[in-house]
Amino acid sequence: MEFNGTYRMLIGGEFVAGGATFDVINPATEEAIASAPDATQADLDAAVVAARKAFPGWAGTPIEERKAKLNALGDAIFANLDGFTRLLTSEQGKPHHEAQGECMGAGYWLKAFTALDLPETVNEDSDERISITRHVPLGVVGAIAPWNFPMILAMFKVAPALLAGNTMVLKPSPFTPLSTLKFAELAAEILPAGVLNVITGGDSLGPWMTAHPGFDKISFTGSTQTGRRVMASAAPTLKRVTLELGGNDAAIVMPDVDVEKIAEQLFWAAFTNNGQICIATKRMYIHKDIYEPLRDAIVAYAKTVKVGDGSEQGTQIGPINNSQQYARVLELIQDARDKGYTFLTGGEKAEVPGYFVPITILDNPPEDSRIVQEEQFGPVLPLIRFDDYDDVIARANASDYGLGGSVWGSDEDKAFELAQRIQSGTVWVNETQHLSPLAAFGGMKQSGVGVEGGLEGLLEYTATQTLVRRKKAAFVS
Ligand code: NAD
C-alpha cells in the first residue's frame, strides 16, 4: 500500500474524496501534514445505505469466512506496519515504538478475536419441543473512536461487530483520521463492498451519526461528557449503545514494595502515551512508610525520560495530541499553581513549538483538589500519602468514574484482597493496562455502559433470539 498523502473515505466499496476537507496537524510541530475529507450529511446517508445493503449478505456469510476476512485484515496491517507506524506518530504524536506497538496490537486484535464463537444454548430438548437461544447480528453499527489510540480502539469495535455479522460505518476522531483512512484502503481490498465504511469529518458528524435512524447500534469510545450526549441522542430510536468512557484510575502502593525496583514501572503506569490513556494511573496513593523514598525515586526516574518529537530516535514521551487537550492540561496545572500545591517536577509550559507539557508530578495535593478529582488525560500525576487501607479504598471509590485501578505489593494475596474492594471495571495487581481481546473490558459507574472484548463484548453486537420448535404437534398429520 502507498502511504502517499492521499486520503479518501470508503463508502460502499468506493473511495470518496468529498467536497470540503479539513487539516490534520502534527502535534509535535503544529504544522498541517495532510487534509482529510469533511463528510456531509449526504455522505453519511450514503454510508448507512451501503452498510444496510451489505448487511444481509455479510450476516449470511458463514462465520468461518468472516473470520478468514478478519485474519486477512490483521495480516494486511502487519504487512504495512512501517507505513502505519510513521503515519500514526505524525498525526497522534506518540513515539515511534509506541505507535508500532499500537499498530501491531490493532493487527493482533483482529486476528485474536477470531478465537471466539457465538454460543447457542439448548434450553429444552424434550419429547414436546426443542428450545434454543442464539445470538444474531444487530444490523448496522455506527462506531465512533477517540484520538488517543486511533488504530487499536477502532479495532476493538471492528473485530467483534464484523465477526458477529454486522456491517459498520466507522468514524475516527478529526484529530487522528489518517491511519483509519489508510486502514479503509485495506478493507476495500479484503471485505465485500459496504461491510466496512469509513467516513471523516468535523464536530457535527458524530451527532449526525448518533441521531441517524439507520443505525441499530452506536459503539462509542471517548469522554464521559460526550458519552452522555451519545446516549441521549441514541434514545429516540432506542439504538443499542456501548460506551467506553473516561476514568480516574487510582493506584494503591503498599509499604512492602521494593521502592527502587518499582519506581520505573509506576512512572509508566501514569505516563505511557503522555498520560493520554483512559486506564492510565491518574492518582497514585502511596503508603506513608515509603512515601518519601518512593516519591523521590519516581521523580529521579522522571528526570531521565526524554520528551520530544515522537519521530526522533530516543523520544520516550511525545506531545499532547491536540490544542484543546493541551489547553485543558495547562489549565489544570495553572489551578494547582494558583492553589499553591508543591510541584516535584514540571509545572511550566514548554516554550517550544508543539503541544509539549513537561512531565509534571505533584507532592500530596489535597484529596478534594481538581488534579486528584478530575481526569487530567495528560502528563500530570498527583502522588498522595495514605496510612489506612479502609480510608484509601474509600478515597479510590469516591468517584463517579470506575474504569480501572491497581494495587501494588509484595504480599500478593493481600494486594489481591484489596484489589477486589475497588469499584471499577478492571483492577490489576502488580501490573496495569494489560488488556486482552479475550477478556471483557468496560467501565463501572460513569466510566461506561457495556463492555468490549471477550465473549461478553462480542455478544453486545448481537440480539438474543430464542427459537422454540414444537415436536409432534396435534395438527401435524
Ligand atoms: P471525545 O468524547 O471528545 O471524542 C470522542 C469521539 O466522539 C471523537 O470521534 C469525536 O469526534 C466524537 N464526538 C464528539 N462529540 C460528539 C457528539 N456530541 N456525538 C457523537 N460523537 C461525538 O473524546 P476524546 O477527547 O477523543 O478522547 C479522550 C476521552 O476518551 C478521555 O476521557 C478518555 O478517558 C476516553 N477514553 C476512553 C476509553 C475507554 O475504553 N473507556 C478509551 C480511550 C479513551
Short mmCIF file of C-alpha atoms and ligand atoms in Angstrom, two decimals:
data_model
loop_
_atom_site.label_atom_id
_atom_site.label_comp_id
_atom_site.label_asym_id
_atom_site.label_seq_id
_atom_site.Cartn_x
_atom_site.Cartn_y
_atom_site.Cartn_z
CA MET A 1 0.00 0.00 0.00
CA GLU A 2 1.15 3.52 -0.79
CA PHE A 3 1.41 5.99 2.06
CA ASN A 4 1.37 8.86 -0.42
CA GLY A 5 -0.65 11.54 1.33
CA THR A 6 -3.98 10.86 -0.41
CA TYR A 7 -6.85 10.38 1.99
CA ARG A 8 -10.34 9.41 0.90
CA MET A 9 -13.36 7.97 2.64
CA LEU A 10 -14.64 4.48 1.88
CA ILE A 11 -18.37 4.30 1.14
CA GLY A 12 -19.93 1.19 -0.38
CA GLY A 13 -16.58 -0.02 -1.68
CA GLU A 14 -15.84 3.29 -3.47
CA PHE A 15 -13.26 5.86 -2.45
CA VAL A 16 -14.86 9.26 -1.92
CA ALA A 17 -12.77 12.43 -1.77
CA GLY A 18 -15.71 14.54 -0.58
CA GLY A 19 -16.12 18.25 -1.24
CA ALA A 20 -14.59 20.13 1.65
CA THR A 21 -11.58 18.97 3.64
CA PHE A 22 -10.02 19.79 6.99
CA ASP A 23 -6.37 19.97 8.04
CA VAL A 24 -4.71 17.35 10.19
CA ILE A 25 -1.98 18.76 12.44
CA ASN A 26 1.25 17.13 13.60
CA PRO A 27 1.16 17.94 17.33
CA ALA A 28 4.95 17.94 17.59
CA THR A 29 5.28 20.80 15.09
CA GLU A 30 1.77 22.31 14.93
CA GLU A 31 2.05 22.09 11.14
CA ALA A 32 -0.63 20.66 8.84
CA ILE A 33 0.53 17.32 7.46
CA ALA A 34 -2.47 16.40 5.31
CA SER A 35 -6.10 17.12 4.75
CA ALA A 36 -8.98 14.72 5.31
CA PRO A 37 -12.46 14.68 3.76
CA ASP A 38 -15.15 16.56 5.65
CA ALA A 39 -18.22 14.33 5.22
CA THR A 40 -21.60 15.89 4.53
CA GLN A 41 -24.91 14.52 5.75
CA ALA A 42 -25.38 13.08 2.26
CA ASP A 43 -22.06 11.20 2.61
CA LEU A 44 -23.26 9.79 5.94
CA ASP A 45 -26.59 8.76 4.39
CA ALA A 46 -24.75 7.04 1.54
CA ALA A 47 -22.54 5.16 4.02
CA VAL A 48 -25.55 3.99 6.01
CA VAL A 49 -27.36 2.88 2.84
CA ALA A 50 -24.26 0.97 1.72
CA ALA A 51 -23.89 -0.72 5.11
CA ARG A 52 -27.58 -1.65 5.13
CA LYS A 53 -27.36 -3.10 1.63
CA ALA A 54 -24.31 -5.17 2.56
CA PHE A 55 -25.84 -6.46 5.80
CA PRO A 56 -27.90 -9.49 4.61
CA GLY A 57 -25.02 -10.87 2.57
CA TRP A 58 -22.47 -10.43 5.35
CA ALA A 59 -24.79 -11.76 8.06
CA GLY A 60 -25.46 -14.80 5.85
CA THR A 61 -21.75 -15.44 5.23
CA PRO A 62 -20.55 -18.44 7.27
CA ILE A 63 -18.72 -17.29 10.40
CA GLU A 64 -15.57 -19.14 9.34
CA GLU A 65 -15.42 -16.97 6.19
CA ARG A 66 -15.94 -13.81 8.21
CA LYS A 67 -13.11 -14.93 10.47
CA ALA A 68 -10.86 -15.51 7.45
CA LYS A 69 -11.50 -11.90 6.31
CA LEU A 70 -10.68 -10.52 9.77
CA ASN A 71 -7.48 -12.56 9.79
CA ALA A 72 -6.57 -11.20 6.36
CA LEU A 73 -7.21 -7.64 7.56
CA GLY A 74 -4.94 -8.22 10.55
CA ASP A 75 -2.22 -9.66 8.30
CA ALA A 76 -2.54 -6.64 5.99
CA ILE A 77 -1.83 -4.27 8.90
CA PHE A 78 1.29 -6.27 9.76
CA ALA A 79 2.36 -6.20 6.10
CA ASN A 80 2.17 -2.38 6.15
CA LEU A 81 3.44 -1.90 9.69
CA ASP A 82 6.12 0.64 8.93
CA GLY A 83 3.79 2.96 6.98
CA PHE A 84 1.07 2.80 9.63
CA THR A 85 3.61 3.40 12.40
CA ARG A 86 5.03 6.55 10.82
CA LEU A 87 1.61 7.90 9.94
CA LEU A 88 0.30 7.29 13.45
CA THR A 89 3.26 9.08 15.04
CA SER A 90 2.80 12.05 12.71
CA GLU A 91 -0.91 12.53 13.45
CA GLN A 92 -1.05 11.38 17.08
CA GLY A 93 2.36 12.42 18.39
CA LYS A 94 3.27 9.21 20.22
CA PRO A 95 6.85 7.93 19.96
CA HIS A 96 7.69 5.57 17.14
CA HIS A 97 7.99 2.47 19.36
CA GLU A 98 4.59 3.11 20.93
CA ALA A 99 2.98 3.76 17.54
CA GLN A 100 4.43 0.50 16.32
CA GLY A 101 3.11 -1.30 19.39
CA GLU A 102 -0.34 0.13 18.80
CA CYS A 103 -0.42 -0.89 15.12
CA MET A 104 0.76 -4.41 15.98
CA GLY A 105 -1.91 -4.52 18.68
CA ALA A 106 -4.52 -3.50 16.09
CA GLY A 107 -3.48 -6.36 13.76
CA TYR A 108 -3.32 -8.78 16.67
CA TRP A 109 -6.79 -7.75 17.92
CA LEU A 110 -8.43 -8.53 14.56
CA LYS A 111 -6.77 -11.91 14.40
CA ALA A 112 -7.07 -12.94 18.04
CA PHE A 113 -10.78 -12.14 18.18
CA THR A 114 -11.42 -14.93 15.68
CA ALA A 115 -10.89 -17.43 18.51
CA LEU A 116 -14.38 -16.52 19.73
CA ASP A 117 -17.66 -18.05 18.58
CA LEU A 118 -21.30 -17.18 19.04
CA PRO A 119 -22.71 -19.67 21.54
CA GLU A 120 -26.06 -21.42 21.32
CA THR A 121 -27.88 -22.61 24.42
CA VAL A 122 -30.28 -25.52 24.30
CA ASN A 123 -32.89 -24.59 26.87
CA GLU A 124 -35.03 -27.67 26.40
CA ASP A 125 -34.84 -30.75 24.26
CA SER A 126 -37.78 -32.92 25.27
CA ASP A 127 -40.38 -35.09 23.54
CA GLU A 128 -42.59 -31.98 23.19
CA ARG A 129 -40.20 -29.34 21.96
CA ILE A 130 -36.74 -28.05 21.38
CA SER A 131 -35.89 -24.54 22.56
CA ILE A 132 -32.63 -22.87 21.56
CA THR A 133 -31.28 -19.41 22.38
CA ARG A 134 -28.84 -17.99 19.85
CA HIS A 135 -27.24 -14.64 19.05
CA VAL A 136 -27.91 -12.88 15.76
CA PRO A 137 -26.29 -9.70 14.42
CA LEU A 138 -27.98 -6.37 15.08
CA GLY A 139 -27.60 -4.76 11.66
CA VAL A 140 -25.59 -1.59 11.07
CA VAL A 141 -23.20 -0.34 13.75
CA GLY A 142 -22.03 3.27 13.98
CA ALA A 143 -18.55 3.28 15.52
CA ILE A 144 -17.03 6.47 16.93
CA ALA A 145 -13.38 6.45 18.05
CA PRO A 146 -11.15 8.86 20.02
CA TRP A 147 -7.68 10.28 19.25
CA ASN A 148 -5.50 8.68 21.91
CA PHE A 149 -5.29 5.18 20.32
CA PRO A 150 -6.96 5.66 16.93
CA MET A 151 -5.91 2.35 15.40
CA ILE A 152 -6.39 -0.15 18.18
CA LEU A 153 -9.55 1.37 19.65
CA ALA A 154 -11.18 1.25 16.21
CA MET A 155 -10.29 -2.46 16.02
CA PHE A 156 -11.88 -3.02 19.44
CA LYS A 157 -15.12 -2.30 17.55
CA VAL A 158 -14.42 -3.63 14.04
CA ALA A 159 -13.41 -7.12 15.25
CA PRO A 160 -16.50 -8.05 17.31
CA ALA A 161 -19.01 -6.19 15.14
CA LEU A 162 -17.92 -7.83 11.89
CA LEU A 163 -17.30 -11.22 13.46
CA ALA A 164 -20.89 -11.23 14.74
CA GLY A 165 -22.16 -10.46 11.21
CA ASN A 166 -22.91 -6.73 11.44
CA THR A 167 -21.82 -4.10 8.96
CA MET A 168 -20.32 -0.81 10.07
CA VAL A 169 -19.80 2.90 9.49
CA LEU A 170 -16.62 3.91 11.34
CA LYS A 171 -15.73 7.50 12.23
CA PRO A 172 -12.29 8.30 13.65
CA SER A 173 -11.57 11.48 15.63
CA PRO A 174 -10.97 14.58 13.47
CA PHE A 175 -7.59 14.88 15.25
CA THR A 176 -6.41 11.45 14.04
CA PRO A 177 -8.30 10.38 10.91
CA LEU A 178 -5.37 9.43 8.67
CA SER A 179 -4.35 5.96 9.85
CA THR A 180 -8.02 4.89 9.87
CA LEU A 181 -8.45 6.16 6.29
CA LYS A 182 -5.42 4.10 5.24
CA PHE A 183 -6.90 1.10 7.04
CA ALA A 184 -10.01 1.64 4.89
CA GLU A 185 -7.86 1.01 1.80
CA LEU A 186 -7.02 -2.44 3.17
CA ALA A 187 -10.68 -3.06 3.96
CA ALA A 188 -11.62 -2.16 0.37
CA GLU A 189 -9.35 -4.92 -0.91
CA ILE A 190 -10.42 -7.58 1.57
CA LEU A 191 -14.06 -7.06 2.55
CA PRO A 192 -17.19 -7.08 0.36
CA ALA A 193 -18.36 -3.56 -0.57
CA GLY A 194 -20.30 -1.82 2.19
CA VAL A 195 -19.33 -4.14 5.05
CA LEU A 196 -16.99 -1.51 6.48
CA ASN A 197 -17.41 2.15 5.56
CA VAL A 198 -15.08 4.84 6.90
CA ILE A 199 -16.11 8.49 6.99
CA THR A 200 -14.32 11.51 8.45
CA GLY A 201 -15.49 14.96 9.40
CA GLY A 202 -15.72 17.71 11.94
CA ASP A 203 -17.71 18.21 15.11
CA SER A 204 -21.13 17.75 13.50
CA LEU A 205 -20.51 14.27 12.12
CA GLY A 206 -20.68 12.39 15.47
CA PRO A 207 -24.04 13.91 16.47
CA TRP A 208 -25.42 13.24 12.98
CA MET A 209 -24.46 9.59 13.42
CA THR A 210 -25.95 9.12 16.88
CA ALA A 211 -29.25 10.68 15.74
CA HIS A 212 -29.38 8.80 12.40
CA PRO A 213 -32.30 6.35 12.27
CA GLY A 214 -30.32 3.98 10.01
CA PHE A 215 -28.06 2.71 12.79
CA ASP A 216 -29.04 -0.19 15.04
CA LYS A 217 -26.21 0.40 17.48
CA ILE A 218 -23.68 3.05 18.40
CA SER A 219 -20.35 1.92 19.79
CA PHE A 220 -18.59 4.94 21.22
CA THR A 221 -15.22 5.49 22.88
CA GLY A 222 -14.50 8.95 24.26
CA SER A 223 -15.12 11.19 27.21
CA THR A 224 -17.87 10.73 29.79
CA GLN A 225 -19.25 14.15 28.89
CA THR A 226 -19.69 13.18 25.23
CA GLY A 227 -20.93 9.74 26.25
CA ARG A 228 -23.91 11.32 27.96
CA ARG A 229 -24.78 13.17 24.74
CA VAL A 230 -24.41 9.99 22.70
CA MET A 231 -26.80 8.08 24.96
CA ALA A 232 -29.37 10.88 24.88
CA SER A 233 -29.15 11.18 21.11
CA ALA A 234 -29.47 7.40 20.63
CA ALA A 235 -32.57 7.20 22.85
CA PRO A 236 -35.34 8.34 20.45
CA THR A 237 -34.72 5.35 18.16
CA LEU A 238 -33.67 3.07 21.06
CA LYS A 239 -30.31 2.25 19.49
CA ARG A 240 -28.18 -0.15 21.47
CA VAL A 241 -25.11 1.56 22.88
CA THR A 242 -21.72 0.52 24.12
CA LEU A 243 -19.99 3.46 25.80
CA GLU A 244 -16.31 3.26 26.74
CA LEU A 245 -15.70 6.47 28.65
CA GLY A 246 -13.27 8.33 30.87
CA GLY A 247 -11.58 7.26 34.09
CA ASN A 248 -9.67 8.49 37.10
CA ASP A 249 -7.80 5.32 38.00
CA ALA A 250 -6.22 5.05 41.42
CA ALA A 251 -3.03 3.08 42.05
CA ILE A 252 -2.56 1.95 45.66
CA VAL A 253 1.03 1.17 46.63
CA MET A 254 1.55 -0.97 49.74
CA PRO A 255 4.56 -0.47 52.02
CA ASP A 256 6.21 -3.83 51.26
CA VAL A 257 7.22 -3.00 47.66
CA ASP A 258 10.86 -2.68 46.62
CA VAL A 259 10.98 1.08 46.14
CA GLU A 260 13.92 1.21 43.74
CA LYS A 261 12.66 -1.65 41.58
CA ILE A 262 9.08 -0.42 41.28
CA ALA A 263 9.59 3.30 40.60
CA GLU A 264 10.05 2.99 36.83
CA GLN A 265 7.01 0.73 36.41
CA LEU A 266 4.82 3.07 38.44
CA PHE A 267 6.04 6.02 36.41
CA TRP A 268 4.95 4.39 33.15
CA ALA A 269 1.60 3.34 34.65
CA ALA A 270 0.84 7.06 34.65
CA PHE A 271 2.88 8.49 31.78
CA THR A 272 2.71 5.99 28.90
CA ASN A 273 1.24 7.74 25.83
CA ASN A 274 1.82 11.01 27.70
CA GLY A 275 -0.88 10.10 30.22
CA GLN A 276 -3.47 10.06 27.42
CA ILE A 277 -4.87 6.63 28.25
CA CYS A 278 -8.31 6.02 29.66
CA ILE A 279 -6.74 3.47 32.04
CA ALA A 280 -3.64 5.49 32.93
CA THR A 281 -2.96 5.80 36.65
CA LYS A 282 -4.32 9.28 37.31
CA ARG A 283 -3.81 9.43 41.09
CA MET A 284 -1.21 7.45 42.97
CA TYR A 285 -1.80 6.64 46.64
CA ILE A 286 1.46 5.66 48.38
CA HIS A 287 1.64 4.23 51.91
CA LYS A 288 3.16 6.68 54.41
CA ASP A 289 6.00 4.28 55.36
CA ILE A 290 7.51 4.51 51.87
CA TYR A 291 6.04 7.79 50.67
CA GLU A 292 9.23 9.89 50.69
CA PRO A 293 11.67 7.32 49.23
CA LEU A 294 9.22 6.19 46.53
CA ARG A 295 8.29 9.77 45.66
CA ASP A 296 11.98 10.61 45.27
CA ALA A 297 12.68 7.51 43.18
CA ILE A 298 9.78 8.26 40.80
CA VAL A 299 10.89 11.87 40.40
CA ALA A 300 14.53 10.82 39.85
CA TYR A 301 13.39 8.43 37.11
CA ALA A 302 11.12 11.07 35.56
CA LYS A 303 14.13 13.34 35.13
CA THR A 304 15.82 10.74 32.90
CA VAL A 305 12.88 10.49 30.47
CA LYS A 306 13.19 12.15 27.07
CA VAL A 307 10.20 14.23 25.94
CA GLY A 308 10.20 15.28 22.29
CA ASP A 309 9.04 14.72 18.73
CA GLY A 310 7.84 11.12 18.51
CA SER A 311 9.59 10.63 15.18
CA GLU A 312 13.01 11.32 16.71
CA GLN A 313 15.07 8.45 17.95
CA GLY A 314 15.17 8.09 21.72
CA THR A 315 11.94 10.01 22.38
CA GLN A 316 10.01 8.35 25.18
CA ILE A 317 7.13 10.80 25.54
CA GLY A 318 5.66 12.90 22.73
CA PRO A 319 3.43 15.98 22.73
CA ILE A 320 -0.22 16.21 23.79
CA ASN A 321 -2.31 15.30 20.76
CA ASN A 322 -4.27 18.49 20.15
CA SER A 323 -4.64 22.12 21.12
CA GLN A 324 -7.89 21.59 23.07
CA GLN A 325 -6.40 18.91 25.31
CA TYR A 326 -3.18 20.92 25.64
CA ALA A 327 -5.17 23.91 26.92
CA ARG A 328 -7.06 21.70 29.36
CA VAL A 329 -3.90 20.18 30.85
CA LEU A 330 -2.26 23.62 31.17
CA GLU A 331 -5.38 24.90 32.87
CA LEU A 332 -5.25 22.11 35.47
CA ILE A 333 -1.57 22.86 36.10
CA GLN A 334 -2.39 26.55 36.50
CA ASP A 335 -5.11 25.69 39.01
CA ALA A 336 -2.58 23.69 41.04
CA ARG A 337 -0.17 26.65 40.89
CA ASP A 338 -2.85 29.09 41.97
CA LYS A 339 -3.69 26.88 44.96
CA GLY A 340 -0.02 26.74 45.96
CA TYR A 341 0.46 22.96 45.67
CA THR A 342 4.03 21.60 45.60
CA PHE A 343 5.49 20.62 42.23
CA LEU A 344 8.21 17.96 42.37
CA THR A 345 8.98 18.37 38.69
CA GLY A 346 7.42 20.21 35.74
CA GLY A 347 4.55 22.62 36.18
CA GLU A 348 5.66 25.00 33.47
CA LYS A 349 4.73 25.40 29.85
CA ALA A 350 7.45 24.25 27.43
CA GLU A 351 8.43 27.27 25.31
CA VAL A 352 8.87 25.30 22.08
CA PRO A 353 6.62 24.69 19.08
CA GLY A 354 4.27 21.75 19.52
CA TYR A 355 1.84 20.83 22.28
CA PHE A 356 4.54 19.88 24.78
CA VAL A 357 3.94 19.78 28.52
CA PRO A 358 6.91 18.80 30.70
CA ILE A 359 6.39 15.77 32.96
CA THR A 360 4.64 17.20 36.00
CA ILE A 361 4.43 15.47 39.40
CA LEU A 362 2.70 16.95 42.43
CA ASP A 363 3.52 16.28 46.07
CA ASN A 364 0.49 15.26 48.11
CA PRO A 365 -2.14 17.77 46.94
CA PRO A 366 -5.42 17.71 48.92
CA GLU A 367 -7.90 14.95 48.18
CA ASP A 368 -10.51 17.45 47.01
CA SER A 369 -8.15 19.25 44.60
CA ARG A 370 -9.09 19.28 40.93
CA ILE A 371 -5.93 17.39 39.96
CA VAL A 372 -6.98 14.50 42.21
CA GLN A 373 -10.71 14.58 41.42
CA GLU A 374 -10.69 15.22 37.64
CA GLU A 375 -9.40 13.20 34.70
CA GLN A 376 -6.25 15.05 33.57
CA PHE A 377 -5.53 12.92 30.46
CA GLY A 378 -2.02 14.32 30.20
CA PRO A 379 1.44 14.16 31.79
CA VAL A 380 0.46 15.36 35.26
CA LEU A 381 0.38 13.00 38.25
CA PRO A 382 -0.57 13.66 41.88
CA LEU A 383 1.23 11.48 44.45
CA ILE A 384 -0.91 11.15 47.58
CA ARG A 385 0.03 9.81 51.02
CA PHE A 386 -2.20 7.30 52.85
CA ASP A 387 -1.88 5.32 56.06
CA ASP A 388 -5.08 3.29 56.40
CA TYR A 389 -6.45 0.74 53.92
CA ASP A 390 -10.14 1.35 54.60
CA ASP A 391 -9.54 5.05 54.10
CA VAL A 392 -7.61 4.65 50.85
CA ILE A 393 -10.23 2.28 49.41
CA ALA A 394 -12.94 4.78 50.32
CA ARG A 395 -10.96 7.54 48.56
CA ALA A 396 -10.30 5.40 45.50
CA ASN A 397 -14.03 4.63 45.24
CA ALA A 398 -15.28 8.15 45.95
CA SER A 399 -15.52 8.98 42.26
CA ASP A 400 -18.17 8.98 39.56
CA TYR A 401 -15.61 7.15 37.45
CA GLY A 402 -14.99 3.40 37.74
CA LEU A 403 -12.83 2.37 34.79
CA GLY A 404 -9.63 0.77 36.14
CA GLY A 405 -7.34 0.69 39.14
CA SER A 406 -4.33 -1.13 40.50
CA VAL A 407 -2.78 -2.39 43.73
CA TRP A 408 0.95 -2.94 44.12
CA GLY A 409 2.51 -5.05 46.89
CA SER A 410 4.89 -7.92 47.63
CA ASP A 411 2.22 -9.69 49.64
CA GLU A 412 0.28 -10.72 46.54
CA ASP A 413 -2.66 -12.21 48.43
CA LYS A 414 -3.16 -9.07 50.49
CA ALA A 415 -2.87 -6.92 47.36
CA PHE A 416 -5.41 -9.13 45.59
CA GLU A 417 -7.79 -8.89 48.54
CA LEU A 418 -7.52 -5.11 48.45
CA ALA A 419 -7.97 -5.03 44.66
CA GLN A 420 -11.36 -6.71 44.98
CA ARG A 421 -12.63 -3.77 47.01
CA ILE A 422 -12.02 -1.28 44.17
CA GLN A 423 -15.22 -0.42 42.28
CA SER A 424 -14.05 -0.39 38.69
CA GLY A 425 -14.40 -2.46 35.53
CA THR A 426 -10.82 -3.77 35.65
CA VAL A 427 -8.39 -3.97 38.56
CA TRP A 428 -4.78 -5.09 38.19
CA VAL A 429 -2.37 -6.38 40.81
CA ASN A 430 1.33 -5.65 40.29
CA GLU A 431 0.83 -4.58 36.68
CA THR A 432 -1.52 -2.31 34.84
CA GLN A 433 -3.14 -1.65 31.46
CA HIS A 434 -2.94 -5.28 30.40
CA LEU A 435 -5.91 -5.83 28.07
CA SER A 436 -6.81 -8.91 26.03
CA PRO A 437 -9.20 -9.44 23.11
CA LEU A 438 -10.45 -12.44 25.06
CA ALA A 439 -11.31 -10.56 28.28
CA ALA A 440 -14.22 -8.20 28.91
CA PHE A 441 -13.20 -4.57 29.37
CA GLY A 442 -15.53 -1.75 30.39
CA GLY A 443 -16.36 0.84 32.97
CA MET A 444 -18.49 0.83 36.09
CA LYS A 445 -20.45 3.93 37.15
CA GLN A 446 -19.99 6.83 34.71
CA SER A 447 -16.98 5.24 33.02
CA GLY A 448 -19.21 3.37 30.64
CA VAL A 449 -22.11 1.24 29.62
CA GLY A 450 -21.37 -2.30 28.45
CA VAL A 451 -18.01 -3.88 27.64
CA GLU A 452 -15.67 -4.55 24.74
CA GLY A 453 -13.58 -7.69 24.48
CA GLY A 454 -14.23 -11.29 25.38
CA LEU A 455 -17.43 -13.21 24.77
CA GLU A 456 -19.33 -10.56 26.73
CA GLY A 457 -18.06 -7.88 24.32
CA LEU A 458 -18.88 -9.97 21.26
CA LEU A 459 -22.43 -10.56 22.46
CA GLU A 460 -23.00 -6.79 22.71
CA TYR A 461 -23.03 -6.77 18.91
CA THR A 462 -25.88 -9.27 18.81
CA ALA A 463 -29.54 -9.61 19.63
CA THR A 464 -30.54 -12.60 21.73
CA GLN A 465 -33.10 -14.76 19.97
CA THR A 466 -34.90 -17.81 21.32
CA LEU A 467 -36.28 -20.31 18.79
CA VAL A 468 -38.89 -22.76 20.01
CA ARG A 469 -39.93 -25.71 17.87
CA ARG A 470 -42.86 -27.86 18.94
CA LYS A 471 -42.44 -31.55 18.19
CA LYS A 472 -45.29 -33.74 17.02
CA ALA A 473 -47.96 -31.04 17.23
CA ALA A 474 -51.52 -32.48 17.27
CA PHE A 475 -52.43 -30.93 13.90
CA VAL A 476 -49.40 -32.37 12.10
CA SER A 477 -50.54 -35.30 10.09
P1 NAD B 1 -14.35 12.93 22.86
O1 NAD B 1 -15.51 12.48 23.65
O2 NAD B 1 -14.09 14.38 22.74
O3 NAD B 1 -14.44 12.40 21.36
C1 NAD B 1 -14.55 11.02 21.04
C2 NAD B 1 -15.15 10.87 19.66
O4 NAD B 1 -16.50 11.35 19.70
C3 NAD B 1 -14.49 11.66 18.55
O5 NAD B 1 -14.51 10.88 17.37
C4 NAD B 1 -15.37 12.89 18.40
O6 NAD B 1 -15.30 13.45 17.11
C5 NAD B 1 -16.74 12.31 18.67
N1 NAD B 1 -17.74 13.24 19.19
C6 NAD B 1 -17.54 14.43 19.81
N2 NAD B 1 -18.73 14.96 20.20
C7 NAD B 1 -19.68 14.08 19.82
C8 NAD B 1 -21.11 14.04 19.97
N3 NAD B 1 -21.78 15.01 20.57
N4 NAD B 1 -21.77 12.98 19.49
C9 NAD B 1 -21.12 11.95 18.90
N5 NAD B 1 -19.77 11.93 18.74
C10 NAD B 1 -19.07 12.98 19.19
O7 NAD B 1 -13.11 12.14 23.47
P2 NAD B 1 -11.58 12.30 23.09
O8 NAD B 1 -11.13 13.62 23.64
O9 NAD B 1 -11.39 11.98 21.66
O10 NAD B 1 -10.93 11.12 23.94
C11 NAD B 1 -10.50 11.26 25.25
C12 NAD B 1 -11.50 10.66 26.22
O11 NAD B 1 -11.81 9.32 25.84
C13 NAD B 1 -10.97 10.54 27.65
O12 NAD B 1 -11.98 10.90 28.56
C14 NAD B 1 -10.64 9.06 27.79
O13 NAD B 1 -10.62 8.59 29.11
C15 NAD B 1 -11.71 8.44 26.96
N6 NAD B 1 -11.31 7.11 26.51
C16 NAD B 1 -11.97 6.03 27.00
C17 NAD B 1 -11.57 4.76 26.62
C18 NAD B 1 -12.26 3.52 27.15
O14 NAD B 1 -12.08 2.48 26.56
N7 NAD B 1 -13.01 3.61 28.22
C19 NAD B 1 -10.51 4.60 25.73
C20 NAD B 1 -9.87 5.74 25.25
C21 NAD B 1 -10.29 7.00 25.63
#
